[in-house]
Structures are given as C-alpha cells and as structure tokens.
Coordinates of C-alpha atoms and ligand atoms in Angstrom, one line a residue:
X1 CA -1.4 -10.3 -27.9
X2 CA 2.1 -10.1 -29.3
X3 CA 4.2 -13.0 -30.3
X4 CA 6.6 -12.1 -27.5
X5 CA 3.8 -12.3 -25.0
X6 CA 2.8 -15.8 -26.2
X7 CA 6.3 -17.1 -25.9
X8 CA 6.5 -15.9 -22.3
X9 CA 3.1 -16.7 -20.9
X10 CA 2.8 -20.2 -22.3
X11 CA 5.8 -21.5 -20.4
X12 CA 5.7 -22.1 -16.7
X13 CA 8.0 -19.8 -15.0
X14 CA 10.4 -21.1 -12.3
X15 CA 9.3 -20.3 -8.8
X16 CA 11.9 -19.0 -6.4
X17 CA 12.9 -21.0 -3.4
X18 CA 11.6 -19.6 -0.2
X19 CA 13.8 -17.3 2.0
X20 CA 16.2 -16.2 -0.8
X21 CA 17.4 -12.7 0.3
X22 CA 15.8 -9.9 -1.6
X23 CA 17.8 -8.2 -4.4
X24 CA 17.3 -4.7 -5.8
X25 CA 16.0 -6.4 -9.0
X26 CA 13.2 -8.2 -7.2
X27 CA 9.7 -6.7 -7.4
X28 CA 6.5 -6.4 -5.5
X29 CA 3.4 -6.6 -7.6
X30 CA 0.3 -4.4 -6.9
X31 CA -2.9 -5.1 -8.7
X32 CA -5.6 -2.4 -8.5
X33 CA -9.3 -3.4 -8.4
X34 CA -11.2 -0.1 -8.8
X35 CA -14.8 -1.3 -8.0
X36 CA -16.8 -0.3 -4.9
X37 CA -20.5 -0.7 -3.9
X38 CA -20.6 2.9 -2.8
X39 CA -18.1 5.7 -2.5
X40 CA -17.1 6.6 1.1
X41 CA -17.4 10.3 1.8
X42 CA -13.7 10.8 2.6
X43 CA -12.2 8.6 -0.2
X44 CA -10.1 10.0 -3.0
X45 CA -8.8 6.6 -4.2
X46 CA -9.3 5.6 -7.8
X47 CA -12.5 3.7 -7.1
X48 CA -15.9 3.8 -8.7
X49 CA -19.4 2.9 -7.6
X50 CA -22.0 1.6 -10.1
X51 CA -19.5 0.0 -12.5
X52 CA -19.6 -3.6 -11.4
X53 CA -20.8 -4.6 -14.9
X54 CA -17.3 -4.0 -16.2
X55 CA -15.6 -6.5 -13.8
X56 CA -15.2 -9.2 -16.4
X57 CA -13.7 -7.0 -19.1
X58 CA -11.5 -5.4 -16.5
X59 CA -10.1 -8.6 -15.2
X60 CA -9.4 -9.8 -18.8
X61 CA -7.5 -6.5 -19.4
X62 CA -5.5 -6.9 -16.2
X63 CA -4.6 -10.4 -17.0
X64 CA -3.3 -9.2 -20.3
X65 CA -1.4 -6.3 -18.7
X66 CA 0.3 -8.6 -16.2
X67 CA 1.5 -10.8 -19.1
X68 CA 2.7 -7.7 -21.0
X69 CA 4.6 -6.4 -18.0
X70 CA 6.2 -9.8 -17.4
X71 CA 7.2 -10.2 -21.0
X72 CA 8.8 -6.7 -21.2
X73 CA 10.7 -7.2 -18.0
X74 CA 11.9 -10.6 -19.2
X75 CA 13.0 -9.3 -22.6
X76 CA 14.9 -6.4 -20.9
X77 CA 16.7 -8.7 -18.4
X78 CA 16.7 -12.1 -20.2
X79 CA 15.0 -13.8 -17.3
X80 CA 11.7 -13.4 -15.4
X81 CA 11.7 -11.0 -12.5
X82 CA 11.5 -12.5 -9.1
X83 CA 8.3 -11.4 -7.4
X84 CA 8.2 -11.4 -3.6
X85 CA 4.8 -10.1 -2.8
X86 CA 1.5 -9.5 -4.5
X87 CA -1.2 -7.1 -3.2
X88 CA -4.7 -6.7 -4.4
X89 CA -5.7 -3.2 -3.5
X90 CA -8.6 -1.0 -4.4
X91 CA -11.3 -0.1 -4.5
X92 CA -12.7 -3.4 -3.2
X93 CA -10.9 -6.5 -4.4
X94 CA -13.3 -8.6 -2.4
X95 CA -15.9 -7.7 -5.1
X96 CA -14.1 -10.1 -7.5
X97 CA -15.1 -13.8 -7.5
X98 CA -12.5 -16.3 -6.3
X99 CA -12.2 -17.5 -9.9
X100 CA -11.2 -14.0 -11.0
X101 CA -8.7 -13.7 -8.2
X102 CA -7.3 -17.1 -9.2
X103 CA -7.0 -16.0 -12.9
X104 CA -5.1 -12.9 -11.9
X105 CA -2.7 -14.9 -9.7
X106 CA -2.2 -17.5 -12.4
X107 CA -1.3 -14.7 -14.8
X108 CA 1.2 -13.3 -12.2
X109 CA 2.8 -16.7 -11.7
X110 CA 3.1 -17.1 -15.5
X111 CA 4.7 -13.7 -16.0
X112 CA 7.0 -13.5 -13.0
X113 CA 9.0 -15.9 -10.9
X114 CA 6.8 -15.6 -7.9
X115 CA 8.2 -16.9 -4.6
X116 CA 6.5 -20.1 -3.4
X117 CA 6.0 -18.4 0.0
X118 CA 5.2 -15.0 -1.4
X119 CA 3.0 -12.8 0.8
X120 CA -0.3 -12.4 -1.2
X121 CA -2.6 -9.8 0.3
X122 CA -6.2 -9.0 -0.6
X123 CA -8.0 -6.0 0.7
X124 CA -11.5 -6.7 1.8
X125 CA -14.5 -4.7 2.8
X126 CA -16.4 -6.4 5.6
X127 CA -19.7 -5.4 3.8
X128 CA -18.6 -6.8 0.5
X129 CA -17.2 -10.2 1.3
X130 CA -18.7 -13.6 0.5
X131 CA -17.9 -15.3 3.8
X132 CA -18.7 -18.8 2.5
X133 CA -16.2 -18.4 -0.4
X134 CA -13.2 -17.3 1.6
X135 CA -11.7 -20.8 1.5
X136 CA -11.7 -20.5 -2.3
X137 CA -9.9 -17.2 -2.1
X138 CA -7.3 -18.9 0.1
X139 CA -7.0 -21.9 -2.2
X140 CA -6.3 -19.5 -5.0
X141 CA -3.2 -18.3 -3.2
X142 CA -4.2 -15.3 -1.1
X143 CA -2.6 -15.8 2.4
X144 CA -3.2 -12.4 4.0
X145 CA -6.4 -10.3 4.3
X146 CA -6.5 -6.6 4.9
X147 CA -9.9 -5.5 6.1
X148 CA -11.1 -1.9 6.0
X149 CA -12.8 -1.8 9.4
X150 CA -12.3 1.9 10.0
X151 CA -14.3 2.1 13.2
X152 CA -16.4 0.1 15.7
X153 CA -18.8 3.1 16.2
X154 CA -22.0 2.6 14.2
X155 CA -22.7 6.3 13.9
X156 CA -19.2 7.1 12.6
X157 CA -19.4 4.3 10.1
X158 CA -22.6 5.7 8.7
X159 CA -21.1 9.2 8.7
X160 CA -18.2 8.0 6.7
X161 CA -20.5 6.3 4.2
X162 CA -19.2 2.8 5.0
X163 CA -21.5 0.0 3.9
X164 CA -20.9 -2.2 6.9
X165 CA -21.9 -2.3 10.6
X166 CA -19.5 -3.0 13.5
X167 CA -21.0 -6.5 13.9
X168 CA -20.1 -7.2 10.2
X169 CA -16.5 -6.5 10.9
X170 CA -16.5 -9.2 13.6
X171 CA -18.4 -11.7 11.5
X172 CA -16.0 -11.1 8.5
X173 CA -13.0 -11.5 10.8
X174 CA -14.4 -14.7 12.3
X175 CA -15.2 -16.1 8.9
X176 CA -11.7 -15.3 7.7
X177 CA -10.1 -17.1 10.6
X178 CA -12.5 -20.1 10.1
X179 CA -11.3 -20.2 6.5
X180 CA -7.7 -20.5 7.7
X181 CA -6.4 -17.0 7.3
X182 CA -3.6 -16.7 9.8
X183 CA -2.5 -13.2 8.8
X184 CA -5.2 -10.5 9.0
X185 CA -4.8 -6.7 9.1
X186 CA -7.5 -4.3 10.3
X187 CA -7.5 -0.7 9.1
X188 CA -8.9 2.1 11.3
X189 CA -9.2 5.8 11.0
X190 CA -8.8 8.2 13.9
X191 CA -9.4 12.0 14.3
X192 CA -12.8 11.7 12.7
X193 CA -15.1 14.6 13.3
X194 CA -17.3 13.6 16.2
X195 CA -15.0 10.9 17.4
X196 CA -14.1 11.4 21.1
X197 CA -11.2 9.9 22.9
X198 CA -13.5 7.3 24.6
X199 CA -15.0 6.3 21.3
X200 CA -11.6 5.8 19.8
X201 CA -10.4 3.8 22.8
X202 CA -13.5 1.6 22.6
X203 CA -12.8 0.9 18.9
X204 CA -9.2 -0.1 19.7
X205 CA -10.4 -2.4 22.6
X206 CA -12.9 -4.1 20.3
X207 CA -10.3 -4.6 17.7
X208 CA -7.8 -6.1 20.1
X209 CA -10.5 -8.5 21.3
X210 CA -10.4 -10.0 17.8
X211 CA -6.6 -10.5 17.9
X212 CA -5.6 -9.2 14.5
X213 CA -2.0 -9.9 13.3
X214 CA -1.6 -6.4 12.1
X215 CA -3.2 -3.0 12.6
X216 CA -3.0 0.1 10.4
X217 CA -4.2 3.3 12.1
X218 CA -4.6 6.4 9.9
X219 CA -5.2 9.9 10.8
X220 CA -8.1 11.2 8.7
X221 CA -7.0 13.4 5.9
X222 CA -9.5 15.7 4.3
X223 CA -8.7 15.2 0.6
X224 CA -9.7 17.7 -2.0
X225 CA -12.5 16.7 -4.3
X226 CA -14.3 14.5 -1.7
X227 CA -17.7 15.2 -0.2
X228 CA -15.9 15.6 3.1
X229 CA -13.7 18.4 1.7
X230 CA -16.9 20.3 0.7
X231 CA -18.4 19.9 4.1
X232 CA -15.3 21.2 5.8
X233 CA -15.0 24.1 3.3
X234 CA -18.6 25.1 3.9
X235 CA -18.2 24.9 7.6
X236 CA -20.7 22.0 8.0
X237 CA -18.0 19.8 9.6
X238 CA -15.1 20.9 11.9
X239 CA -11.8 19.0 11.7
X240 CA -10.4 17.5 14.9
X241 CA -7.7 19.7 16.3
X242 CA -4.1 18.5 16.2
X243 CA -3.8 18.0 20.0
X244 CA -6.8 15.7 20.1
X245 CA -5.4 13.7 17.2
X246 CA -2.0 13.4 18.9
X247 CA -3.7 12.2 22.1
X248 CA -5.5 9.5 20.1
X249 CA -2.3 8.4 18.4
X250 CA -0.3 8.3 21.6
X251 CA -3.0 6.3 23.3
X252 CA -2.8 3.8 20.5
X253 CA 1.0 3.6 20.8
X254 CA 0.8 2.8 24.5
X255 CA -2.1 0.4 24.2
X256 CA -0.8 -1.6 21.3
X257 CA 2.7 -1.9 22.8
X258 CA 1.1 -3.3 26.0
X259 CA -0.8 -5.8 23.8
X260 CA 2.4 -7.0 22.2
X261 CA 2.4 -5.3 18.9
X262 CA 5.5 -3.8 17.3
X263 CA 5.2 -0.3 16.1
X264 CA 7.3 -0.8 13.0
X265 CA 6.1 2.1 10.9
X266 CA 4.5 5.5 11.7
X267 CA 0.9 4.1 11.0
X268 CA 1.5 0.4 11.3
X269 CA 1.7 -2.1 14.1
X270 CA 2.3 -5.9 13.8
X271 CA 2.7 -9.0 15.9
X272 CA 6.3 -10.2 15.7
X273 CA 7.0 -11.5 12.2
X274 CA 3.8 -10.1 10.8
X275 CA 5.0 -6.8 9.3
X276 CA 3.5 -6.3 5.8
X277 CA 6.3 -7.4 3.4
X278 CA 4.6 -5.7 0.5
X279 CA 4.5 -2.3 2.1
X280 CA 8.1 -2.7 3.3
X281 CA 9.0 -2.7 -0.4
X282 CA 7.6 0.9 -0.6
X283 CA 9.2 2.1 2.5
X284 CA 12.6 0.6 1.5
X285 CA 12.1 2.3 -1.9
X286 CA 12.6 -0.9 -3.8
X287 CA 11.1 -1.9 -7.1
X288 CA 7.4 -2.4 -7.5
X289 CA 5.1 -2.8 -10.5
X290 CA 1.6 -1.5 -10.1
X291 CA -1.0 -2.6 -12.7
X292 CA -4.6 -1.9 -13.3
X293 CA -6.5 1.4 -13.5
X294 CA -4.4 4.2 -12.0
X295 CA -1.7 1.7 -10.9
X296 CA 1.7 3.2 -10.5
X297 CA 5.1 1.6 -10.6
X298 CA 8.6 2.4 -9.4
X299 CA 10.7 0.7 -11.9
X300 CA 14.1 1.3 -13.4
X301 CA 14.3 4.8 -11.8
X302 CA 11.0 5.9 -13.3
X303 CA 7.6 6.4 -11.8
X304 CA 5.0 5.2 -14.2
X305 CA 1.2 5.8 -13.8
X306 CA -1.6 4.2 -15.6
X307 CA -4.8 5.8 -16.9
X308 CA -7.3 6.1 -14.0
X309 CA -10.8 5.7 -15.6
X310 CA -11.8 2.1 -16.0
X311 CA -12.9 2.2 -19.6
X312 CA -9.9 4.3 -20.6
X313 CA -7.6 1.7 -18.9
X314 CA -9.2 -1.2 -20.7
X315 CA -9.0 0.5 -24.1
X316 CA -5.3 1.4 -23.6
X317 CA -4.4 -2.2 -22.6
X318 CA -6.2 -3.5 -25.7
X319 CA -4.4 -0.9 -27.9
X320 CA -1.0 -2.0 -26.4
X321 CA -1.7 -5.6 -27.3
X322 CA -2.4 -4.6 -30.9
X323 CA 1.0 -3.0 -31.1
X324 CA 3.7 -5.5 -30.4
X325 CA 7.0 -4.3 -29.1
X326 CA 9.7 -4.2 -31.8
X327 CA 11.9 -7.3 -31.6
X328 CA 15.1 -6.6 -29.7
X329 CA 13.8 -3.2 -28.6
X330 CA 11.4 -4.0 -25.8
X331 CA 9.7 -1.0 -24.2
X332 CA 11.2 -0.4 -20.8
X333 CA 7.8 0.0 -19.4
X334 CA 6.1 -2.3 -16.9
X335 CA 2.5 -1.9 -18.1
X336 CA 0.2 -1.3 -21.0
X337 CA -1.9 1.8 -20.0
X338 CA 0.7 4.3 -19.0
X339 CA -0.1 8.0 -19.1
X340 CA 2.6 9.5 -17.0
X341 CA 6.4 8.7 -16.9
X342 CA 8.5 10.6 -14.4
X343 CA 12.2 10.2 -14.5
X344 CA 13.4 10.0 -10.8
X345 CA 16.7 11.6 -10.8
X346 CA 19.4 10.4 -8.4
X347 CA 19.0 13.4 -6.0
X348 CA 15.3 12.7 -5.6
X349 CA 15.8 9.0 -5.3
X350 CA 18.3 9.5 -2.4
X351 CA 15.8 11.9 -0.7
X352 CA 12.9 9.6 -1.2
X353 CA 14.9 6.6 0.0
X354 CA 15.8 8.5 3.2
X355 CA 12.3 9.9 3.8
X356 CA 10.6 6.5 3.4
X357 CA 13.1 4.6 5.5
X358 CA 12.7 7.2 8.3
X359 CA 9.0 6.2 8.5
X360 CA 10.2 2.8 9.8
X361 CA 11.2 2.2 13.4
X362 CA 14.3 0.4 12.0
X363 CA 15.3 3.6 10.1
X364 CA 17.8 3.7 7.3
X365 CA 20.8 1.5 7.1
X366 CA 23.8 3.8 6.5
X367 CA 25.8 0.9 4.9
X368 CA 22.9 0.1 2.5
X369 CA 22.5 3.8 1.6
X370 CA 26.2 4.1 0.8
X371 CA 26.2 0.9 -1.2
X372 CA 23.1 2.0 -3.2
X373 CA 24.2 5.5 -4.0
X374 CA 28.0 5.3 -3.7
X375 CA 28.1 8.2 -1.2
X376 CA 27.4 8.4 2.6
X377 CA 24.2 9.6 4.1
X378 CA 25.4 12.3 6.5
X379 CA 27.5 14.5 4.1
X380 CA 24.7 14.1 1.5
X381 CA 22.1 15.7 3.7
X382 CA 24.2 17.8 6.1
X383 CA 23.4 21.2 4.5
X384 CA 19.7 20.5 4.2
X385 CA 19.4 19.3 7.8
X386 CA 21.7 22.0 9.3
X387 CA 18.9 24.2 10.7
X388 CA 17.4 21.3 12.7
X389 CA 20.7 19.6 13.6
X390 CA 20.6 20.8 17.2
X391 CA 17.0 19.6 17.9
X392 CA 17.7 15.9 18.4
X393 CA 15.1 14.8 15.9
X394 CA 17.4 12.1 14.4
X395 CA 19.5 9.6 16.1
X396 CA 22.1 7.0 14.9
X397 CA 22.0 3.6 16.5
X398 CA 23.9 0.5 15.3
X399 CA 24.7 1.8 11.9
X400 CA 21.2 3.1 11.3
X401 CA 19.7 6.5 11.3
X402 CA 16.2 6.9 12.6
X403 CA 13.8 9.4 14.1
X404 CA 14.3 9.9 17.8
X405 CA 11.2 9.5 20.1
X406 CA 10.9 13.3 20.0
X407 CA 11.5 13.3 16.2
X408 CA 8.6 10.9 15.6
X409 CA 6.1 13.6 16.5
X410 CA 7.9 16.0 14.1
X411 CA 8.7 13.6 11.2
X412 CA 7.3 16.1 8.6
X413 CA 9.9 18.7 9.6
X414 CA 12.7 16.2 8.8
X415 CA 11.1 14.8 5.6
X416 CA 10.5 18.3 4.1
X417 CA 14.2 19.1 4.5
X418 CA 15.5 16.0 2.9
X419 CA 14.1 16.9 -0.5
X420 CA 16.4 18.5 -3.0
X421 CA 16.0 22.3 -3.5
X422 CA 14.5 21.9 -7.0
X423 CA 11.9 19.3 -6.0
X424 CA 8.3 20.2 -6.1
Ligands
LIG501 S1 -14.4 1.1 0.2 FE1 -12.4 1.9 0.2 S2 -11.8 2.4 -1.9 FE2 -14.1 2.1 -1.8 S3 -14.9 4.1 -1.6 FE3 -14.6 3.3 0.5 S4 -12.6 3.9 1.2 FE4 -12.7 4.2 -1.0

C-alpha cells in the first residue's frame, strides 16, 4: 500500500449530514461480488460458480481497491468525495459473511465521506442467505435488500437454473423483515419461455402478498454466450413473442398502480419514497465508482472498466498497490484494476444523459440539462428527432421532457435517435 493510501485510510473521514442536496461531485459506490453457487442459464453477469475459495483474497483486494480509489479522488480534489449510496451487486453478495460486508463498509467509510443516512443495498439470493445472520448484516450498515426472486413458479425457477424454491423466497423475505429490514426490493423476470399470462399474474399476486417496498420487473433478454442463447439458436427453446411480453408488462403496470406503487422507471416500481437512490444515480447520469472484478465507473467524463476474471482482478489490485502514484500527480482513475478507459465526449454525454433520464417517469429537467451542458435540450436534438417529431412520443410538462404514454411503448425509437451520428 502506498504512503498516500496510509495517510488517507488511517484518519476517520467526516460523515456528511443527512439530507444535503446532491452535487455533481458526489458519488455512488458500487461493489461487485462475483461469486455464485451455480450459474443461472440466462445470466451473462460477471459471476462465477465454484470459486468460493477465493472469497477472502477477493475481499482483501476489494478493501485495498476502495482505499486506493478514495485516496486518488481525495488527492485530485483535496477532500474526500461525498458518497450518497453504496450497492453490493453481483454475483451473490449474500455469499459473503457479515464480517466481510462490515470490512468493506468500513473501508468505504474510511475512503469517502459517506452520508450518515446513505442508502446501502445488498443483493441477496433467497437460496444463498443465512437467515439467522441478517441482523448482523443490518448492524454492519446495510439498510436495503434486493432479492433475486425471479418467479414464484417452481418449474420456471428450475428451468432458469435458480437454486431456490418459491417457498424460500417467502422465508427469506420474512426473515429479512424480522431482522428489521424496512426497505426490500424483489426482482422478477417476465416473458420467460413457457410462462403464460396466468403464471405471470400468479407470480405478481404472490409477490404483492409479501408487501415489498420496491419491485424490479425485467423482460427476459437472451444474451449471447449463455446456455439459453444456445438453446434458442438450436431451436430447443422459443422466445416469447413481443405481443405476449407487452401484455405481461401492461398487466403489471395496471396491477402495481392499483396496489399503490409508483412506476418511476421503465422496469421499476416503488412505494412512495422508496425509489432506489443508487440506481437514480445511473439514470441521472451522475458520477459513480464501481469497484471489484468487472466493476465499471463513470467518473470525470470517463467510463472505466475493471478486469473481469477474479484472479486477474486480484493480481492487478496487488500490482497497483506496489506502484504508488507519483506525489503531486495522482492518477485520475477511480480503481486499481482498470483495463478499459473510454473518454466520454460531450456529445455522447448529452445523448446518454437524455436517454437515461427519459427512462424515468419524471423525465429530464430542461433547466438542469441547460445548466450542465450550457445549451438547451430541444435545439440540441431537433435534427436527430425530426423524423419522429409528429408522432407524439415526447411531451413537455412543467419544464421537463418525458416519454408520453404512447412513447413509453416505443422508447427505443427515441433513444436510438438521440445518439450522435458517429456513436457506435
Ligand atoms: S444468481 Fe444472479 S449473478 Fe448469479 S448466476 Fe444467477 S443471475 Fe447470475
């Protein structure tokens, strides 16, 4: 570890007072935990089965990488960055022990000025959760759980390669409530081959019976390189047609609205006040630092991506620690295992900011866009949107532009046009 790192990590960082308004310099921190018990058939995330033996080394490397990122940010800006949210994603973060989660959170609090009321989410697999230790996870500082439930249909869960039963979802949810978690998300997938409309409706009803604070509903995507992709390519599995998928989505919209959930993002619903603050950072195209194997960051107008294989990641972090940053010339990088660095030009940043904000029901604030980029939204995109300008896909309400109800079904038509001509 470099001298710079010692000087930063050994002093307690000031914590931010709650409710201070976010500034563009604030960050959200993502920590990737790439371990899984088994690989689900549809999954293309950077996650690995059969590597649990590396957990301890991995957590040690991640603790070091957090310290490195905090030190570099502090050296560059002369003060620790304020951190508003932390998200343990994966993989299966619930495969870490509470002590490992606590060590990572301690490292984050030492490296950044973490808000005292920061939203701290941990993803959990109902089949890989030590129910009796959930209170320790909460005591470590995790205040939100995001459970990958995916379906309440036992046959579909088996087909997906999930390691849990429908009943285990309910048991895990009950245990989390009993441990004091007041903010719980459930993830589900629709448009699964073999999933009929009644099966989907039953899944939603059973989910609503639990009373989650947040629901994420994702349309199945057949990702290249997954077993599912091979099955579809060989004709063993037929994808659900678009009309059926749209029916499932529209049913969810109606049912969840009736149940009191706000549809605040294309795939996300929340009880009032329970929108995911961490993911809002992404949709508002603000700054985040993503650490761990395959972690990616959006920082200082660059997108950085870490090495994906676990052993490669650990080796790179160790090598970074052996090569201290030159005094007075800190590397402008947020992490210690970066293999890709993409400079996000201004044109692309404007397009991505608009595309991401249009995923939200609140849409894009025209004033904030103009303030951020020094130019107004409409003239910037007028030419690119000209061929769909008569279709009523966008609407302007109270100084915000958003997808119209009709436009929500055709969001991709709008998003594709916002990109600059030379973007990939
Ligand atoms: S548990 Fe999640 S991360 Fe792990 S293989 Fe399944 S879908 Fe992928």
